[in-house]
PDB file of C-alpha atoms in Angstrom:
ATOM      1  CA  MET A 299      -2.044 -44.201 -43.768  1.00 96.00           C
ATOM      2  CA  GLU A 300      -0.316 -40.824 -43.208  1.00 97.00           C
ATOM      3  CA  PHE A 301      -2.664 -37.570 -42.183  1.00 98.00           C
ATOM      4  CA  VAL A 302      -1.114 -34.166 -42.940  1.00 98.00           C
ATOM      5  CA  ARG A 303      -2.264 -30.659 -42.587  1.00 98.00           C
ATOM      6  CA  TYR A 304      -1.383 -28.598 -45.832  1.00 97.00           C
ATOM      7  CA  LYS A 305      -2.445 -25.431 -47.747  1.00 96.00           C
ATOM      8  CA  LYS A 306      -1.862 -23.918 -50.931  1.00 90.00           C
ATOM      9  CA  ALA A 307      -0.400 -20.386 -51.565  1.00 84.00           C
ATOM     10  CA  ARG A 308      -3.212 -17.657 -50.282  1.00 83.00           C
ATOM     11  CA  SER A 309      -5.873 -20.423 -48.947  1.00 90.00           C
ATOM     12  CA  GLY A 310      -6.517 -22.056 -45.466  1.00 94.00           C
ATOM     13  CA  TYR A 311      -5.164 -25.136 -44.151  1.00 97.00           C
ATOM     14  CA  ARG A 312      -6.972 -28.692 -45.098  1.00 97.00           C
ATOM     15  CA  LEU A 313      -6.382 -32.227 -43.685  1.00 98.00           C
ATOM     16  CA  GLY A 314      -4.681 -34.656 -46.401  1.00 97.00           C
ATOM     17  CA  VAL A 315      -4.105 -38.226 -46.781  1.00 97.00           C
ATOM     18  CA  SER A 316      -1.339 -40.018 -47.990  1.00 96.00           C
ATOM     19  CA  MET A 317      -1.938 -43.743 -49.419  1.00 93.00           C
ATOM     20  CA  ALA A 318       0.236 -45.917 -51.724  1.00 87.00           C
ATOM     21  CA  GLY A 319       2.706 -43.100 -52.308  1.00 90.00           C
ATOM     22  CA  ALA A 320       0.020 -40.079 -53.083  1.00 95.00           C
ATOM     23  CA  LEU A 321      -1.660 -37.421 -51.055  1.00 96.00           C
ATOM     24  CA  TYR A 322      -5.497 -36.840 -51.255  1.00 96.00           C
ATOM     25  CA  ASP A 323      -7.499 -34.215 -49.928  1.00 95.00           C
ATOM     26  CA  LEU A 324      -9.308 -35.787 -46.966  1.00 95.00           C
ATOM     27  CA  ALA A 325     -12.670 -34.041 -47.285  1.00 92.00           C
ATOM     28  CA  ASP A 326     -12.457 -35.081 -51.341  1.00 91.00           C
ATOM     29  CA  CYS A 327     -11.760 -38.625 -49.882  1.00 91.00           C
ATOM     30  CA  TYR A 328     -15.001 -38.320 -47.580  1.00 90.00           C
ATOM     31  CA  ARG A 329     -17.305 -37.230 -50.329  1.00 86.00           C
ATOM     32  CA  ARG A 330     -16.199 -40.378 -52.692  1.00 82.00           C
ATOM     33  CA  CYS A 331     -16.338 -42.732 -49.818  1.00 80.00           C
ATOM     34  CA  ARG A 332     -19.352 -41.449 -47.509  1.00 75.00           C
ATOM     35  CA  ASP A 333     -21.845 -44.042 -49.682  1.00 73.00           C
ATOM     36  CA  LEU A 334     -19.677 -46.781 -48.288  1.00 73.00           C
ATOM     37  CA  VAL A 335     -20.263 -45.850 -44.655  1.00 73.00           C
ATOM     38  CA  GLY A 336     -23.914 -45.393 -45.222  1.00 68.00           C
ATOM     39  CA  GLY A 337     -24.108 -41.750 -45.956  1.00 68.00           C
ATOM     40  CA  ARG A 338     -23.404 -38.394 -44.297  1.00 74.00           C
ATOM     41  CA  LEU A 339     -21.334 -38.281 -41.276  1.00 81.00           C
ATOM     42  CA  PRO A 340     -21.689 -34.540 -39.693  1.00 82.00           C
ATOM     43  CA  GLY A 341     -19.156 -34.829 -37.255  1.00 87.00           C
ATOM     44  CA  VAL A 342     -16.769 -36.060 -39.810  1.00 90.00           C
ATOM     45  CA  ALA A 343     -17.743 -33.110 -42.350  1.00 90.00           C
ATOM     46  CA  ALA A 344     -17.390 -30.616 -40.041  1.00 92.00           C
ATOM     47  CA  ALA A 345     -13.902 -31.887 -38.689  1.00 94.00           C
ATOM     48  CA  LEU A 346     -12.706 -31.807 -42.152  1.00 93.00           C
ATOM     49  CA  ALA A 347     -13.956 -28.387 -42.879  1.00 94.00           C
ATOM     50  CA  ALA A 348     -12.095 -26.962 -39.724  1.00 95.00           C
ATOM     51  CA  ALA A 349      -9.064 -28.728 -40.799  1.00 96.00           C
ATOM     52  CA  SER A 350      -8.733 -30.258 -37.242  1.00 97.00           C
ATOM     53  CA  LEU A 351      -7.322 -33.846 -36.926  1.00 97.00           C
ATOM     54  CA  ARG A 352      -8.241 -33.634 -33.384  1.00 97.00           C
ATOM     55  CA  ALA A 353     -11.943 -32.785 -34.239  1.00 96.00           C
ATOM     56  CA  PHE A 354     -11.828 -35.618 -36.824  1.00 96.00           C
ATOM     57  CA  LEU A 355     -10.311 -38.315 -34.641  1.00 97.00           C
ATOM     58  CA  THR A 356     -13.262 -37.272 -31.909  1.00 95.00           C
ATOM     59  CA  SER A 357     -16.046 -37.280 -34.553  1.00 93.00           C
ATOM     60  CA  PRO A 358     -18.567 -40.213 -34.565  1.00 89.00           C
ATOM     61  CA  GLY A 359     -18.600 -42.048 -37.594  1.00 87.00           C
ATOM     62  CA  VAL A 360     -14.815 -41.792 -37.691  1.00 92.00           C
ATOM     63  CA  ASP A 361     -13.945 -45.507 -37.466  1.00 91.00           C
ATOM     64  CA  ALA A 362     -16.281 -46.460 -40.543  1.00 89.00           C
ATOM     65  CA  PHE A 363     -14.788 -43.700 -42.603  1.00 90.00           C
ATOM     66  CA  LEU A 364     -11.046 -45.008 -42.066  1.00 93.00           C
ATOM     67  CA  ASP A 365     -11.728 -48.536 -42.441  1.00 91.00           C
ATOM     68  CA  ALA A 366     -13.478 -47.525 -45.861  1.00 88.00           C
ATOM     69  CA  LEU A 367     -10.419 -45.584 -46.932  1.00 91.00           C
ATOM     70  CA  ARG A 368      -8.493 -48.980 -45.854  1.00 90.00           C
ATOM     71  CA  ARG A 369     -10.558 -50.876 -47.754  1.00 88.00           C
ATOM     72  CA  ASN A 370     -11.276 -48.969 -50.889  1.00 86.00           C
ATOM     73  CA  GLY A 371      -8.543 -46.284 -51.070  1.00 88.00           C
ATOM     74  CA  PRO A 372      -9.375 -42.612 -51.895  1.00 87.00           C
ATOM     75  CA  GLY A 373     -12.722 -43.356 -53.870  1.00 79.00           C
ATOM     76  CA  ASP A 374     -12.983 -43.498 -57.669  1.00 78.00           C
ATOM     77  CA  GLY A 375     -12.081 -40.284 -59.319  1.00 75.00           C
ATOM     78  CA  ALA A 376     -10.123 -38.742 -56.347  1.00 83.00           C
ATOM     79  CA  ARG A 377      -7.177 -36.752 -57.823  1.00 90.00           C
ATOM     80  CA  ALA A 378      -3.707 -36.874 -56.313  1.00 93.00           C
ATOM     81  CA  LEU A 379      -2.276 -33.386 -55.143  1.00 94.00           C
ATOM     82  CA  ASP A 380       0.578 -31.871 -56.408  1.00 91.00           C
ATOM     83  CA  THR A 381       2.764 -31.948 -53.331  1.00 90.00           C
ATOM     84  CA  ALA A 382       5.311 -29.235 -55.121  1.00 90.00           C
ATOM     85  CA  ALA A 383       2.577 -26.757 -54.634  1.00 89.00           C
ATOM     86  CA  LEU A 384       1.856 -27.434 -50.885  1.00 95.00           C
ATOM     87  CA  MET A 385       3.088 -26.256 -47.599  1.00 96.00           C
ATOM     88  CA  LEU A 386       2.765 -28.479 -44.666  1.00 97.00           C
ATOM     89  CA  GLY A 387       1.534 -27.498 -41.274  1.00 98.00           C
ATOM     90  CA  ALA A 388       1.926 -29.338 -38.214  1.00 98.00           C
ATOM     91  CA  PRO A 389      -0.232 -32.356 -38.572  1.00 98.00           C
ATOM     92  CA  LEU A 390      -2.216 -31.770 -35.300  1.00 98.00           C
ATOM     93  CA  HIS A 391      -2.319 -28.004 -34.232  1.00 97.00           C
ATOM     94  CA  ASP A 392      -4.838 -28.244 -31.456  1.00 96.00           C
ATOM     95  CA  PRO A 393      -4.199 -31.114 -29.283  1.00 97.00           C
ATOM     96  CA  GLY A 394      -6.418 -31.017 -25.931  1.00 96.00           C
ATOM     97  CA  ARG A 395      -3.210 -32.038 -23.924  1.00 97.00           C
ATOM     98  CA  PHE A 396       0.406 -32.150 -25.198  1.00 98.00           C
ATOM     99  CA  ILE A 397       2.115 -34.106 -22.458  1.00 98.00           C
ATOM    100  CA  GLY A 398       6.042 -34.290 -22.250  1.00 98.00           C
ATOM    101  CA  ILE A 399       8.147 -36.953 -20.760  1.00 98.00           C
ATOM    102  CA  GLY A 400      11.374 -36.053 -19.402  1.00 95.00           C
ATOM    103  CA  LEU A 401      14.572 -38.548 -18.724  1.00 94.00           C
ATOM    104  CA  ASN A 402      13.161 -41.383 -20.724  1.00 97.00           C
ATOM    105  CA  TYR A 403      15.901 -42.809 -22.398  1.00 97.00           C
ATOM    106  CA  ARG A 404      18.814 -44.638 -19.969  1.00 95.00           C
ATOM    107  CA  SER A 405      21.605 -43.232 -22.269  1.00 94.00           C
ATOM    108  CA  HIS A 406      20.382 -39.851 -21.862  1.00 93.00           C
ATOM    109  CA  ALA A 407      19.759 -40.110 -17.995  1.00 92.00           C
ATOM    110  CA  ARG A 408      23.492 -41.479 -17.911  1.00 92.00           C
ATOM    111  CA  GLU A 409      25.128 -38.517 -20.153  1.00 91.00           C
ATOM    112  CA  ILE A 410      23.665 -35.805 -17.842  1.00 88.00           C
ATOM    113  CA  GLY A 411      24.428 -37.920 -14.664  1.00 89.00           C
ATOM    114  CA  GLN A 412      21.017 -38.229 -13.520  1.00 89.00           C
ATOM    115  CA  PRO A 413      19.469 -41.308 -11.892  1.00 92.00           C
ATOM    116  CA  ILE A 414      16.592 -43.542 -13.295  1.00 92.00           C
ATOM    117  CA  PRO A 415      13.365 -42.069 -12.682  1.00 94.00           C
ATOM    118  CA  PRO A 416      11.171 -44.264 -10.420  1.00 95.00           C
ATOM    119  CA  GLU A 417       8.184 -43.010 -12.739  1.00 95.00           C
ATOM    120  CA  PRO A 418       8.263 -40.832 -15.639  1.00 97.00           C
ATOM    121  CA  PRO A 419       8.742 -37.240 -15.125  1.00 95.00           C
ATOM    122  CA  LEU A 420       5.918 -34.871 -16.649  1.00 97.00           C
ATOM    123  CA  PHE A 421       5.737 -31.531 -18.060  1.00 97.00           C
ATOM    124  CA  ALA A 422       3.545 -29.783 -20.626  1.00 96.00           C
ATOM    125  CA  LYS A 423       3.555 -27.826 -23.630  1.00 97.00           C
ATOM    126  CA  TRP A 424       0.967 -25.808 -24.863  1.00 96.00           C
ATOM    127  CA  ALA A 425      -0.501 -25.264 -28.386  1.00 96.00           C
ATOM    128  CA  ASN A 426       1.275 -22.204 -28.931  1.00 97.00           C
ATOM    129  CA  ALA A 427       4.565 -24.121 -28.938  1.00 98.00           C
ATOM    130  CA  ILE A 428       3.471 -26.192 -32.048  1.00 98.00           C
ATOM    131  CA  THR A 429       4.653 -25.294 -35.493  1.00 98.00           C
ATOM    132  CA  GLY A 430       4.974 -26.904 -38.948  1.00 98.00           C
ATOM    133  CA  PRO A 431       7.616 -29.670 -39.782  1.00 98.00           C
ATOM    134  CA  TYR A 432       9.399 -26.945 -42.238  1.00 98.00           C
ATOM    135  CA  HIS A 433       8.861 -23.738 -40.480  1.00 98.00           C
ATOM    136  CA  ASP A 434      11.419 -21.357 -39.251  1.00 98.00           C
ATOM    137  CA  VAL A 435      11.532 -21.294 -35.064  1.00 98.00           C
ATOM    138  CA  ARG A 436      12.287 -17.786 -33.686  1.00 98.00           C
ATOM    139  CA  LEU A 437      14.873 -18.057 -30.569  1.00 98.00           C
ATOM    140  CA  PRO A 438      13.607 -16.069 -27.412  1.00 96.00           C
ATOM    141  CA  THR A 439      15.424 -13.061 -26.592  1.00 96.00           C
ATOM    142  CA  GLN A 440      15.248 -13.965 -22.783  1.00 95.00           C
ATOM    143  CA  SER A 441      17.243 -17.442 -23.386  1.00 97.00           C
ATOM    144  CA  GLN A 442      21.027 -17.996 -24.345  1.00 96.00           C
ATOM    145  CA  ALA A 443      20.662 -21.808 -24.140  1.00 98.00           C
ATOM    146  CA  VAL A 444      17.906 -23.101 -26.714  1.00 98.00           C
ATOM    147  CA  ASP A 445      18.618 -26.815 -27.390  1.00 98.00           C
ATOM    148  CA  TYR A 446      17.129 -29.484 -29.542  1.00 98.00           C
ATOM    149  CA  GLU A 447      15.242 -32.729 -28.719  1.00 98.00           C
ATOM    150  CA  VAL A 448      14.503 -35.459 -31.246  1.00 98.00           C
ATOM    151  CA  GLU A 449      11.271 -37.199 -29.940  1.00 98.00           C
ATOM    152  CA  LEU A 450       8.583 -39.829 -31.061  1.00 98.00           C
ATOM    153  CA  GLY A 451       5.444 -38.485 -30.764  1.00 98.00           C
ATOM    154  CA  VAL A 452       2.330 -40.521 -29.873  1.00 98.00           C
ATOM    155  CA  VAL A 453      -1.285 -39.121 -30.613  1.00 98.00           C
ATOM    156  CA  ILE A 454      -4.160 -40.854 -29.165  1.00 98.00           C
ATOM    157  CA  GLY A 455      -7.144 -41.877 -31.043  1.00 98.00           C
ATOM    158  CA  ARG A 456      -9.302 -43.534 -28.580  1.00 97.00           C
ATOM    159  CA  ARG A 457     -10.293 -42.817 -25.162  1.00 97.00           C
ATOM    160  CA  ALA A 458      -7.827 -44.081 -22.267  1.00 98.00           C
ATOM    161  CA  ARG A 459      -8.991 -44.102 -18.362  1.00 98.00           C
ATOM    162  CA  ARG A 460      -6.986 -46.349 -16.239  1.00 98.00           C
ATOM    163  CA  VAL A 461      -5.903 -48.796 -18.953  1.00 98.00           C
ATOM    164  CA  THR A 462      -3.418 -51.414 -18.461  1.00 98.00           C
ATOM    165  CA  MET A 463      -0.097 -51.917 -20.401  1.00 97.00           C
ATOM    166  CA  ASN A 464      -1.866 -54.516 -22.761  1.00 97.00           C
ATOM    167  CA  GLU A 465      -4.567 -52.448 -23.584  1.00 98.00           C
ATOM    168  CA  ALA A 466      -2.643 -49.357 -23.707  1.00 98.00           C
ATOM    169  CA  LEU A 467      -1.746 -49.431 -27.724  1.00 97.00           C
ATOM    170  CA  ASP A 468      -5.710 -49.848 -28.649  1.00 97.00           C
ATOM    171  CA  SER A 469      -5.674 -46.382 -27.812  1.00 98.00           C
ATOM    172  CA  VAL A 470      -2.996 -45.122 -29.849  1.00 98.00           C
ATOM    173  CA  PHE A 471      -3.751 -44.187 -33.345  1.00 98.00           C
ATOM    174  CA  GLY A 472      -0.286 -43.019 -34.687  1.00 98.00           C
ATOM    175  CA  TYR A 473       3.162 -40.977 -34.355  1.00 98.00           C
ATOM    176  CA  THR A 474       4.916 -38.302 -35.366  1.00 98.00           C
ATOM    177  CA  VAL A 475       8.138 -36.334 -35.126  1.00 98.00           C
ATOM    178  CA  ILE A 476       8.413 -33.788 -32.653  1.00 98.00           C
ATOM    179  CA  ASN A 477      11.579 -31.906 -31.852  1.00 98.00           C
ATOM    180  CA  ASP A 478      10.817 -30.560 -28.055  1.00 98.00           C
ATOM    181  CA  VAL A 479      12.822 -27.460 -28.109  1.00 98.00           C
ATOM    182  CA  SER A 480      13.951 -26.522 -24.824  1.00 98.00           C
ATOM    183  CA  ALA A 481      15.473 -23.252 -23.378  1.00 98.00           C
ATOM    184  CA  ARG A 482      17.740 -24.964 -20.718  1.00 97.00           C
ATOM    185  CA  ASP A 483      18.529 -21.648 -18.756  1.00 96.00           C
ATOM    186  CA  LEU A 484      14.853 -21.166 -18.014  1.00 96.00           C
ATOM    187  CA  GLN A 485      13.937 -24.673 -17.706  1.00 96.00           C
ATOM    188  CA  PHE A 486      16.211 -24.914 -14.482  1.00 93.00           C
ATOM    189  CA  ARG A 487      15.656 -21.951 -12.950  1.00 92.00           C
ATOM    190  CA  THR A 488      13.194 -23.623 -10.324  1.00 90.00           C
ATOM    191  CA  GLY A 489      12.064 -27.150  -9.753  1.00 87.00           C
ATOM    192  CA  GLN A 490       9.517 -26.760 -12.571  1.00 90.00           C
ATOM    193  CA  TRP A 491      10.044 -27.217 -16.137  1.00 94.00           C
ATOM    194  CA  LEU A 492       7.771 -25.228 -17.665  1.00 95.00           C
ATOM    195  CA  ALA A 493       9.258 -22.120 -18.589  1.00 96.00           C
ATOM    196  CA  GLY A 494      11.632 -23.851 -20.976  1.00 97.00           C
ATOM    197  CA  LYS A 495       9.262 -25.448 -23.212  1.00 97.00           C
ATOM    198  CA  ILE A 496       6.369 -23.423 -23.827  1.00 97.00           C
ATOM    199  CA  SER A 497       7.939 -20.587 -26.153  1.00 97.00           C
ATOM    200  CA  ASP A 498       5.973 -19.925 -29.179  1.00 97.00           C
ATOM    201  CA  GLY A 499       7.242 -22.554 -32.079  1.00 98.00           C
ATOM    202  CA  PHE A 500       8.937 -24.593 -29.206  1.00 98.00           C
ATOM    203  CA  ALA A 501       7.470 -27.935 -30.755  1.00 98.00           C
ATOM    204  CA  PRO A 502       7.689 -28.501 -34.321  1.00 98.00           C
ATOM    205  CA  MET A 503       5.896 -31.378 -35.425  1.00 98.00           C
ATOM    206  CA  GLY A 504       5.386 -33.451 -38.665  1.00 97.00           C
ATOM    207  CA  PRO A 505       5.694 -34.201 -41.427  1.00 98.00           C
ATOM    208  CA  ALA A 506       2.625 -36.692 -41.026  1.00 98.00           C
ATOM    209  CA  VAL A 507       0.776 -38.672 -38.401  1.00 98.00           C
ATOM    210  CA  VAL A 508       1.429 -42.023 -39.555  1.00 98.00           C
ATOM    211  CA  GLU A 509      -0.996 -44.708 -38.428  1.00 97.00           C
ATOM    212  CA  LYS A 510       0.552 -47.382 -35.784  1.00 96.00           C
ATOM    213  CA  ALA A 511       0.098 -50.100 -38.360  1.00 95.00           C
ATOM    214  CA  ASP A 512       2.106 -48.519 -40.701  1.00 96.00           C
ATOM    215  CA  VAL A 513       4.866 -47.767 -38.405  1.00 96.00           C
ATOM    216  CA  GLY A 514       5.435 -51.144 -36.668  1.00 88.00           C
ATOM    217  CA  ALA A 515       6.608 -51.817 -33.380  1.00 90.00           C
ATOM    218  CA  ALA A 516       7.520 -48.391 -31.421  1.00 94.00           C
ATOM    219  CA  HIS A 517      10.291 -49.781 -29.471  1.00 93.00           C
ATOM    220  CA  ASP A 518      12.050 -50.498 -32.769  1.00 93.00           C
ATOM    221  CA  LEU A 519      12.932 -47.112 -34.197  1.00 97.00           C
ATOM    222  CA  VAL A 520      15.657 -45.099 -34.446  1.00 98.00           C
ATOM    223  CA  LEU A 521      15.751 -41.289 -34.011  1.00 98.00           C
ATOM    224  CA  GLU A 522      18.636 -38.956 -35.550  1.00 98.00           C
ATOM    225  CA  THR A 523      19.525 -35.159 -35.355  1.00 98.00           C
ATOM    226  CA  TRP A 524      21.560 -33.242 -37.427  1.00 98.00           C
ATOM    227  CA  VAL A 525      22.446 -29.833 -36.732  1.00 98.00           C
ATOM    228  CA  ASN A 526      23.935 -27.862 -39.791  1.00 98.00           C
ATOM    229  CA  GLY A 527      24.511 -31.438 -41.388  1.00 98.00           C
ATOM    230  CA  GLU A 528      26.399 -32.583 -38.240  1.00 98.00           C
ATOM    231  CA  LEU A 529      24.944 -35.963 -36.819  1.00 98.00           C
ATOM    232  CA  ARG A 530      24.202 -34.896 -33.181  1.00 98.00           C
ATOM    233  CA  GLN A 531      21.646 -37.260 -31.760  1.00 98.00           C
ATOM    234  CA  GLN A 532      21.497 -40.982 -32.715  1.00 97.00           C
ATOM    235  CA  GLY A 533      19.236 -43.187 -30.451  1.00 97.00           C
ATOM    236  CA  HIS A 534      16.863 -46.479 -30.339  1.00 97.00           C
ATOM    237  CA  THR A 535      13.476 -46.566 -28.674  1.00 98.00           C
ATOM    238  CA  SER A 536      14.634 -49.702 -27.199  1.00 97.00           C
ATOM    239  CA  ASP A 537      16.374 -47.676 -24.881  1.00 97.00           C
ATOM    240  CA  MET A 538      13.295 -46.201 -23.621  1.00 98.00           C
ATOM    241  CA  ILE A 539      13.317 -46.791 -19.702  1.00 98.00           C
ATOM    242  CA  TYR A 540       9.370 -46.302 -20.017  1.00 98.00           C
ATOM    243  CA  ASP A 541       7.994 -47.492 -23.519  1.00 98.00           C
ATOM    244  CA  VAL A 542       4.845 -46.328 -24.950  1.00 98.00           C
ATOM    245  CA  PRO A 543       2.494 -49.067 -23.519  1.00 98.00           C
ATOM    246  CA  ALA A 544       4.012 -47.973 -20.283  1.00 98.00           C
ATOM    247  CA  LEU A 545       3.482 -44.405 -20.961  1.00 98.00           C
ATOM    248  CA  VAL A 546      -0.225 -44.438 -22.036  1.00 98.00           C
ATOM    249  CA  SER A 547      -0.842 -47.001 -19.333  1.00 98.00           C
ATOM    250  CA  HIS A 548       0.660 -44.512 -16.440  1.00 98.00           C
ATOM    251  CA  LEU A 549      -0.738 -41.368 -17.801  1.00 98.00           C
ATOM    252  CA  SER A 550      -4.322 -43.005 -18.326  1.00 98.00           C
ATOM    253  CA  GLN A 551      -4.356 -43.369 -14.486  1.00 98.00           C
ATOM    254  CA  LEU A 552      -3.723 -39.672 -14.069  1.00 98.00           C
ATOM    255  CA  VAL A 553      -6.055 -38.266 -16.562  1.00 98.00           C
ATOM    256  CA  THR A 554      -8.418 -39.581 -18.949  1.00 98.00           C
ATOM    257  CA  LEU A 555      -6.688 -39.146 -22.117  1.00 98.00           C
ATOM    258  CA  GLU A 556      -8.880 -38.363 -25.369  1.00 98.00           C
ATOM    259  CA  PRO A 557      -8.567 -38.387 -29.295  1.00 98.00           C
ATOM    260  CA  GLY A 558      -5.995 -35.891 -30.367  1.00 98.00           C
ATOM    261  CA  ASP A 559      -3.890 -35.825 -27.192  1.00 98.00           C
ATOM    262  CA  VAL A 560       0.056 -35.884 -27.851  1.00 98.00           C
ATOM    263  CA  ILE A 561       2.459 -37.386 -25.549  1.00 98.00           C
ATOM    264  CA  ALA A 562       6.366 -36.443 -26.465  1.00 98.00           C
ATOM    265  CA  THR A 563       7.869 -39.564 -25.094  1.00 98.00           C
ATOM    266  CA  GLY A 564      11.488 -38.278 -24.398  1.00 97.00           C
ATOM    267  CA  THR A 565      14.728 -37.796 -25.902  1.00 97.00           C
ATOM    268  CA  PRO A 566      17.877 -39.838 -26.516  1.00 97.00           C
ATOM    269  CA  PRO A 567      21.359 -38.965 -25.813  1.00 96.00           C
ATOM    270  CA  GLY A 568      23.265 -36.077 -27.627  1.00 97.00           C
ATOM    271  CA  VAL A 569      21.466 -32.958 -26.482  1.00 97.00           C
ATOM    272  CA  GLY A 570      23.490 -29.558 -26.816  1.00 97.00           C
ATOM    273  CA  MET A 571      23.639 -29.377 -22.834  1.00 95.00           C
ATOM    274  CA  SER A 572      25.372 -32.472 -22.357  1.00 94.00           C
ATOM    275  CA  ARG A 573      28.301 -31.489 -24.635  1.00 94.00           C
ATOM    276  CA  THR A 574      31.861 -29.866 -23.281  1.00 93.00           C
ATOM    277  CA  PRO A 575      31.210 -27.188 -23.709  1.00 95.00           C
ATOM    278  CA  PRO A 576      27.625 -27.155 -24.294  1.00 96.00           C
ATOM    279  CA  ARG A 577      26.579 -26.405 -27.968  1.00 97.00           C
ATOM    280  CA  TYR A 578      23.046 -24.694 -28.354  1.00 98.00           C
ATOM    281  CA  LEU A 579      21.554 -23.144 -30.964  1.00 98.00           C
ATOM    282  CA  ALA A 580      22.116 -19.944 -32.506  1.00 98.00           C
ATOM    283  CA  ALA A 581      20.124 -17.738 -35.215  1.00 98.00           C
ATOM    284  CA  GLY A 582      20.888 -19.609 -38.664  1.00 98.00           C
ATOM    285  CA  ASP A 583      21.329 -22.993 -37.666  1.00 98.00           C
ATOM    286  CA  VAL A 584      19.179 -25.681 -39.387  1.00 98.00           C
ATOM    287  CA  VAL A 585      17.838 -28.797 -37.331  1.00 98.00           C
ATOM    288  CA  ARG A 586      16.956 -31.928 -39.134  1.00 98.00           C
ATOM    289  CA  MET A 587      15.211 -34.727 -37.149  1.00 98.00           C
ATOM    290  CA  GLN A 588      14.014 -38.035 -38.661  1.00 98.00           C
ATOM    291  CA  ILE A 589      12.445 -41.338 -37.200  1.00 98.00           C
ATOM    292  CA  THR A 590      12.544 -44.214 -39.199  1.00 95.00           C
ATOM    293  CA  GLY A 591       8.886 -44.963 -40.498  1.00 95.00           C
ATOM    294  CA  ILE A 592       7.666 -41.950 -39.688  1.00 97.00           C
ATOM    295  CA  GLY A 593       9.816 -38.943 -41.490  1.00 97.00           C
ATOM    296  CA  ALA A 594      11.828 -36.119 -41.105  1.00 98.00           C
ATOM    297  CA  ILE A 595      11.355 -32.283 -40.079  1.00 98.00           C
ATOM    298  CA  GLU A 596      13.690 -29.859 -40.815  1.00 98.00           C
ATOM    299  CA  ASN A 597      13.449 -26.380 -39.043  1.00 98.00           C
ATOM    300  CA  ARG A 598      15.882 -23.036 -39.282  1.00 98.00           C
ATOM    301  CA  PHE A 599      16.271 -21.323 -36.081  1.00 98.00           C
ATOM    302  CA  VAL A 600      16.334 -17.518 -36.551  1.00 98.00           C
ATOM    303  CA  ALA A 601      16.549 -14.481 -34.613  1.00 95.00           C
ATOM    304  CA  SER A 602      13.583 -12.859 -32.607  1.00 87.00           C
ATOM    305  CA  ASP A 603      11.970 -10.051 -33.856  1.00 78.00           C
TER     306      ASP A 603
END
């Protein structure tokens, strides 16, 4: 199943679920399936009313509801949505934590002349950076070196505290596409990267959170970026220095990961700063990113107000 956050014109966001090629309103599925799980699940209902995938994943009873959906589909009488009339937002707009991983592809480390890190370099993004899979991204006036980074996003679905690598995938709910937009001139002013990562709209995400079972092996995915139709990045998750189980296990030793937390797992080679001369983004540029089994996002970069 694939989970999205969508809206119609002049209405608020709602959660949707894609099954067998059709998109359904998740609250409608809940109304039609709740008898299969023994009645009302107040936490699930409240999360759906708030259109929060994070709240949904933390709700008591969510596992029973998801099992009913997998077994029985959207429920008798559920109507598929007309996707042409919908606008997608970021599928998970309010993570408790948004953790970024730096230098996590061997070939990317080589292209920028950095050694393999002895453990994953960490940074953070904040919720203000998250934007939809097809929304415009405003270029901040204080940066002249805005770069693109296609990344596999991991969404946590079960609390993870000091888990082993063998246990780590049990805590993963699904995957999404993330553009870890980076203002390089701000990022490298100091030894901390945060300033270059946190501008508004610097984390386009989507188009959906796809359950891990529907993606398959996270170490066998192709990531690609096009800028104005030109292929700039093409990498493979097998090139990761620290794969998904290693990252989840490592982070869970440092902090308790909770459902709805997001991990951006690093980018393959081909970023703008690695080119000679560097090729950064300008107003009007369109960046498309795709990961096999998950989907594609496409964002236009525009001048700041």
